[in-house]
Short mmCIF file of C-alpha atoms and ligand atoms in Angstrom, two decimals:
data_model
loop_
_atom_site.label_atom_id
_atom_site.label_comp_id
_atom_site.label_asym_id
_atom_site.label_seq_id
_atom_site.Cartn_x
_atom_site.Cartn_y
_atom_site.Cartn_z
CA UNK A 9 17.54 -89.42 -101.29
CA UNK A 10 14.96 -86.93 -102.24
CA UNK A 11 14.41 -83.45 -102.71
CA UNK A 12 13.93 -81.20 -100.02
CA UNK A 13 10.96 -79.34 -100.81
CA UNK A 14 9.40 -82.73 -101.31
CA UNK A 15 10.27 -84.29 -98.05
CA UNK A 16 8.74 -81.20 -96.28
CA UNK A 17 5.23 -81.47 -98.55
CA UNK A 18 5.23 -85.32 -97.48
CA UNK A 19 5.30 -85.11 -94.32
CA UNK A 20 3.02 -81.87 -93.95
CA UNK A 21 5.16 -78.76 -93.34
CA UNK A 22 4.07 -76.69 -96.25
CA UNK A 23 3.22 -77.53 -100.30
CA UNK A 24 5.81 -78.16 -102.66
CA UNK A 25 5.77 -74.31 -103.41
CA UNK A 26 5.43 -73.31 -99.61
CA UNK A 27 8.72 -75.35 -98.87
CA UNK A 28 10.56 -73.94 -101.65
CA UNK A 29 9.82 -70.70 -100.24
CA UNK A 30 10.61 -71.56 -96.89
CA UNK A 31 13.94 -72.82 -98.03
CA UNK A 32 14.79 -69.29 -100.11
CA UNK A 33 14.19 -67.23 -96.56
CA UNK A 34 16.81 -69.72 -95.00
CA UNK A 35 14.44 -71.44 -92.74
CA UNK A 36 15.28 -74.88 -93.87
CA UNK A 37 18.56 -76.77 -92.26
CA UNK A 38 19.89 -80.24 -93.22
CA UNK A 39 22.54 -81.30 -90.53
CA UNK A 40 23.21 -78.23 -89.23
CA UNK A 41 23.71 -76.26 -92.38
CA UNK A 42 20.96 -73.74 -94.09
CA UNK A 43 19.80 -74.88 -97.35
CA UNK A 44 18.89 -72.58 -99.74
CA UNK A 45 19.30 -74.60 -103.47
CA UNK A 46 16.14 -75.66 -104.62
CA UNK A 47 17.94 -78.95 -105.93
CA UNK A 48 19.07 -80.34 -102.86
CA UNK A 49 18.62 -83.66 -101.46
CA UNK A 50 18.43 -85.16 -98.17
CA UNK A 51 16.61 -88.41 -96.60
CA UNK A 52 14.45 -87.85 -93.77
CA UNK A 53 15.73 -91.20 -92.32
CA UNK A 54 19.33 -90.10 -91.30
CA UNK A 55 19.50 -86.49 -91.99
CA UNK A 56 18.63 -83.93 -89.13
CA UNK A 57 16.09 -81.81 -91.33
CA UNK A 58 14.74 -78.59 -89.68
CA UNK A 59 12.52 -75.94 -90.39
CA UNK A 60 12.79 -72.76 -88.18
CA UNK A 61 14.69 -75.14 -85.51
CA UNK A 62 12.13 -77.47 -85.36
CA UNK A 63 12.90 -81.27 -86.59
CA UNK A 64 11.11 -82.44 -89.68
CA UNK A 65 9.28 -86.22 -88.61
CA UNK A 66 8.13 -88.63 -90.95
CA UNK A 67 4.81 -88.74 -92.09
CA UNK A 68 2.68 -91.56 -90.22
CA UNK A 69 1.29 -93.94 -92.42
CA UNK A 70 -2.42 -93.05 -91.84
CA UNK A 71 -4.10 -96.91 -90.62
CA UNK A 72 -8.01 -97.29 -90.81
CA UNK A 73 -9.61 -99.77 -89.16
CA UNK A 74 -12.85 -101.62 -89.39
CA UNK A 75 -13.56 -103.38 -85.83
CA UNK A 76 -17.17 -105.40 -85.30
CA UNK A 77 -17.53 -104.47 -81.53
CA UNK A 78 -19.32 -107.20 -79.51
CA UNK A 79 -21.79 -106.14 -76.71
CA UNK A 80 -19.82 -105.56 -73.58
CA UNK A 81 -16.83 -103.82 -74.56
CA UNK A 82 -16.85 -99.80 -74.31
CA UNK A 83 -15.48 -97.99 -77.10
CA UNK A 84 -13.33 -95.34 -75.77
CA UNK A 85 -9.51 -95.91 -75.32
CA UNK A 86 -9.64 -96.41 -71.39
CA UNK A 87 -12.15 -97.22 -68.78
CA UNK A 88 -12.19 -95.81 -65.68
CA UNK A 89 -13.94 -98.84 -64.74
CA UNK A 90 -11.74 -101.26 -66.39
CA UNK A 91 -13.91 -102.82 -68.67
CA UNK A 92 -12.37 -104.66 -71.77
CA UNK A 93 -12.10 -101.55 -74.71
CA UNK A 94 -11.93 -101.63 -78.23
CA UNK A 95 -8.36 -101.15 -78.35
CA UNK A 96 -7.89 -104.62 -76.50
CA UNK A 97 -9.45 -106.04 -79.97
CA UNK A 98 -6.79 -104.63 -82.68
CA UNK A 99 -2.93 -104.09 -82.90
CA UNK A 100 -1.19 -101.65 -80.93
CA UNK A 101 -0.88 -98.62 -83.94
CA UNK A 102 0.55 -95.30 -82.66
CA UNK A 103 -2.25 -92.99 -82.20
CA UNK A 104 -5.04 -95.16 -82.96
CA UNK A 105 -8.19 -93.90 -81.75
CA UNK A 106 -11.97 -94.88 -82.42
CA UNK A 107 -13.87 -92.59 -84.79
CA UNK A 108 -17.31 -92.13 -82.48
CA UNK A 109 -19.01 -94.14 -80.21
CA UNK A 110 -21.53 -97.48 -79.69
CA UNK A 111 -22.97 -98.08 -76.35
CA UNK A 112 -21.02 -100.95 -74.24
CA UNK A 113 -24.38 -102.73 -74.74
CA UNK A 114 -24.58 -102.22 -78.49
CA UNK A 115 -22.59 -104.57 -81.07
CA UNK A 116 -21.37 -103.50 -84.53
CA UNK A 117 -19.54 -101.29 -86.81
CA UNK A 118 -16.88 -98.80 -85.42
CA UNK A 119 -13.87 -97.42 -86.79
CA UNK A 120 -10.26 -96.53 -85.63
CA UNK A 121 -8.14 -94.56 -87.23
CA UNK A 122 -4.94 -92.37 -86.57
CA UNK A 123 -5.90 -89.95 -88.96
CA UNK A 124 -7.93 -86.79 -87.10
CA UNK A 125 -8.83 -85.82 -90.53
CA UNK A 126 -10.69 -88.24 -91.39
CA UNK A 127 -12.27 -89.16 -88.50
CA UNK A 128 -14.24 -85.70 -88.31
CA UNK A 129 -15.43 -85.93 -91.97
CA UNK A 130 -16.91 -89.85 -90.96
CA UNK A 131 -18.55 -88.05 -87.59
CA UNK A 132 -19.78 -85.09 -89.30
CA UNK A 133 -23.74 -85.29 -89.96
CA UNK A 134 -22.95 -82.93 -93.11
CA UNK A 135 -20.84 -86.03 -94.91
CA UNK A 136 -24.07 -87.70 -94.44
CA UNK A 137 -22.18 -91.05 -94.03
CA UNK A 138 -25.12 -93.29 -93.22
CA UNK A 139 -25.22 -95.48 -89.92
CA UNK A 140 -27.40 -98.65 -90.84
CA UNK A 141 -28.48 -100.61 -87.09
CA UNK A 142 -30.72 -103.33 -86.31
CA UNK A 143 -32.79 -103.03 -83.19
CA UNK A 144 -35.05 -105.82 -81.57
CA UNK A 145 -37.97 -103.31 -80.34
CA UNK A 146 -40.83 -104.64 -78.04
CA UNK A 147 -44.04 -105.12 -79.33
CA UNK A 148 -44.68 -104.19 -83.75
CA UNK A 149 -44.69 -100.97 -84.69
CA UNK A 150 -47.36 -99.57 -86.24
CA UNK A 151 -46.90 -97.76 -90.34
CA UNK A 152 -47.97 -94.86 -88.52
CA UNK A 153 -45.35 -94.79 -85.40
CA UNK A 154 -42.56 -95.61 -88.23
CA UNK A 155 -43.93 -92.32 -90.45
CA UNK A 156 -43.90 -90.55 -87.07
CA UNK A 157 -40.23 -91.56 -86.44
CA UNK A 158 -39.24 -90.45 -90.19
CA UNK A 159 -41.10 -87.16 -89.49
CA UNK A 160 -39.33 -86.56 -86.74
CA UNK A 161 -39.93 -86.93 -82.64
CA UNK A 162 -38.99 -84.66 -79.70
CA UNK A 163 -37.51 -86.81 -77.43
CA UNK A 164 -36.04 -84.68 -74.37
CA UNK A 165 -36.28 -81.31 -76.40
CA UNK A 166 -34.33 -82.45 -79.05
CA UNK A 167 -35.92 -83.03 -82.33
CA UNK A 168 -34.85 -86.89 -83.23
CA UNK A 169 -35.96 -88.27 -86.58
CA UNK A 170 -34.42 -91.30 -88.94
CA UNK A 171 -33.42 -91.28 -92.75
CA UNK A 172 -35.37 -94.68 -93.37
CA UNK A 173 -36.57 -97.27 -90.90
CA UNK A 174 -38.17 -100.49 -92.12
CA UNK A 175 -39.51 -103.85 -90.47
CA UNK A 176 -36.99 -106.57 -91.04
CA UNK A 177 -38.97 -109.24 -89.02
CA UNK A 178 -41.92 -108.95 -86.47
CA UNK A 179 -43.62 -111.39 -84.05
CA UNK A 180 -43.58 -110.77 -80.42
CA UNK A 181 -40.80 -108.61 -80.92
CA UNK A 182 -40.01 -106.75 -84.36
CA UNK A 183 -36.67 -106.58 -86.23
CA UNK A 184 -36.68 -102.67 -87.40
CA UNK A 185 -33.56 -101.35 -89.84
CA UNK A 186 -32.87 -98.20 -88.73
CA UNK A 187 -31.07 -95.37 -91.35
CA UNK A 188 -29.48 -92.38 -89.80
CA UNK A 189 -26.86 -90.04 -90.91
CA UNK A 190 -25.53 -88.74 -87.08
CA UNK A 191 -24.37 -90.22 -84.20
CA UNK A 192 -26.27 -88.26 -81.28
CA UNK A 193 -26.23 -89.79 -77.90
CA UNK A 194 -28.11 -92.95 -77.61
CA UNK A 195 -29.93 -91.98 -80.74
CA UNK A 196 -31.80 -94.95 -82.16
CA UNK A 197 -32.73 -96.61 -78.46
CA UNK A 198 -33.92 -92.82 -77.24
CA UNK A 199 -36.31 -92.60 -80.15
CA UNK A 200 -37.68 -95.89 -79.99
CA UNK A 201 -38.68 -95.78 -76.49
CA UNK A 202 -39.99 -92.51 -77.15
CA UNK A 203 -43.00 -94.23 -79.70
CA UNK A 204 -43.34 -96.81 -77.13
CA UNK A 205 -40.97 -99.70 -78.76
CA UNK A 206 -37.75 -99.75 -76.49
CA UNK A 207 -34.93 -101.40 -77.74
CA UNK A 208 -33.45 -105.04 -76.32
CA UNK A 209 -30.72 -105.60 -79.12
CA UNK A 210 -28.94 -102.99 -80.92
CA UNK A 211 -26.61 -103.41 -83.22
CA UNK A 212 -24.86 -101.28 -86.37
CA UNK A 213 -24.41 -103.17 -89.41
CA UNK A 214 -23.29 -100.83 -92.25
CA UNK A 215 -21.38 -97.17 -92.10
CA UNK A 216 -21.75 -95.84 -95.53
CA UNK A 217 -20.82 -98.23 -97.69
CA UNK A 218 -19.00 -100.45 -95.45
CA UNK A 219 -21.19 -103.59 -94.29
CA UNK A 220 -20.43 -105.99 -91.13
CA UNK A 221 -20.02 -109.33 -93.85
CA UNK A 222 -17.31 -111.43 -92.68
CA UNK A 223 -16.93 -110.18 -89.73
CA UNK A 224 -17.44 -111.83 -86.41
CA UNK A 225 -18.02 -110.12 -83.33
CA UNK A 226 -14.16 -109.02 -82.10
CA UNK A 227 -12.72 -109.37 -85.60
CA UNK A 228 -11.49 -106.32 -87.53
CA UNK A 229 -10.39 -105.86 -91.00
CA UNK A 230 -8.08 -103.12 -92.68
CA UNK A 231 -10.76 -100.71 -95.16
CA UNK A 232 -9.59 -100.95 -98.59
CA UNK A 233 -7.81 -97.68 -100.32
CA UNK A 234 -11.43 -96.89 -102.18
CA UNK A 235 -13.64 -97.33 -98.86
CA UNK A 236 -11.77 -95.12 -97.19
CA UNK A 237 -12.08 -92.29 -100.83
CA UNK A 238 -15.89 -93.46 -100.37
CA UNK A 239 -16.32 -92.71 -96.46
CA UNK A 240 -14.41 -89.41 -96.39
CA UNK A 241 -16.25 -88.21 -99.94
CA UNK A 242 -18.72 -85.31 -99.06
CA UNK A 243 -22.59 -86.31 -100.16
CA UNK A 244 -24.66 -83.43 -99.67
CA UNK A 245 -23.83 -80.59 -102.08
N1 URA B 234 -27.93 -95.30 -80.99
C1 URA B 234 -27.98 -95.86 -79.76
O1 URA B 234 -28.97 -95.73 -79.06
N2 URA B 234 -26.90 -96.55 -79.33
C2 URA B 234 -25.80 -96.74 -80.07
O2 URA B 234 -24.86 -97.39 -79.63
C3 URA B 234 -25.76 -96.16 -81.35
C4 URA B 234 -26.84 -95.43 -81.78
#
């Protein structure tokens, strides 16, 4: 048993203060009856709590997940074209959806989450939550084509430009790490074919300050309490 105005702050319906309010105007009913006294205690699992008519639900425990997609599997919930999806890879959670995308060609770093919330602070270029990837380029780029790509390219109309890029590894090909802090369509592969490197291998391999260690491709892992406080923490000022 707990008290009313508390039950309806957990689960979202208005602040401790807000409920109390509600329940002096005679909004709130527990089994039928109008409660009014402020002391009053209910349980949300067997009592019929309503506000204004409208049944009181418990909150859902919010669930974030941290999946390492391998290449081949699309990253929406369906596919029209019934190719395997990223919810094939982790438990059936109510609501679970992934937070952005990675091309069906592109292994890595995704997250799904029930919580909306959340999910538009990670995808939102002003919580500058950086996307680390690893792309196998043709040919070595140049220190100027790199400056050009931290300057900033047009590709298409669109002005394109990364937060750091670096060469991991070069022979033939070149290992580049790429830093960005948005998730625009086909970002990193668009602006490396644009300086004349097009991508072969692409894959994400941090999000902030989340990192793909330990993880296989297919294999997920539950983010702890303070990596989710760290991902949803607003950078710029
Ligand atoms: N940039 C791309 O080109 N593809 C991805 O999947 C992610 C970023």
């Amino acid at each position: 048993m707990e008290r009313l105005q508390k039950i309806l702050s957990r689960a979202g319906v208005a602040s401790r203060r807000g409920a109390e309010k509600l329940m002096g105007e005679g909004r709130v009913a527990v089994n039928g009856e109008t409660v009014r006294e402020l002391g009053t205690k209910a349980d949300l699992a067997r009592d019929d709590i309503r506000v204004d008519g409208v049944r009181v639900r418990a909150p859902r425990e919010p669930v974030y997940l941290l999946l390492y997609k391998p290449k081949g599997v699309v990253s929406t919930r369906r596919d029209p074209e019934g190719r395997p999806t990223v919810m094939d890879l982790v438990p059936p959670v109510a609501g679970l959806f992934p937070v952005g995308r990675l091309d069906v060609t592109t292994e890595g770093l995704i997250l799904l989450t029930n919580d909306g919330a959340f999910a538009e602070r990670v995808a939102h270029p002003r919580y500058e939550v950086a996307r680390v990837y690893h792309a196998k380029v043709r040919g070595v780029p140049e220190a100027a084509t790199l400056a050009r790509l931290r300057a900033g390219v047009r590709v298409e109309g669109e002005r394109l430009a990364v937060d750091a890029v670096r060469v991991l590894a070069a022979g033939n090909n070149t290992w580049l790490e790429v830093r960005l802090h948005e998730g625009k369509h086909h970002e990193v592969k668009r602006l490396l074919e644009a300086v004349g490197h097009p991508v072969s291998k692409l894959k994400r391999v941090a999000l902030g300050p989340v990192t793909a260690l330990g993880l296989a491709p297919g294999q997920f892992r539950a983010l702890a309490p303070r990596e989710v406080r760290a991902l949803s923490r607003p950078r710029a000022s």
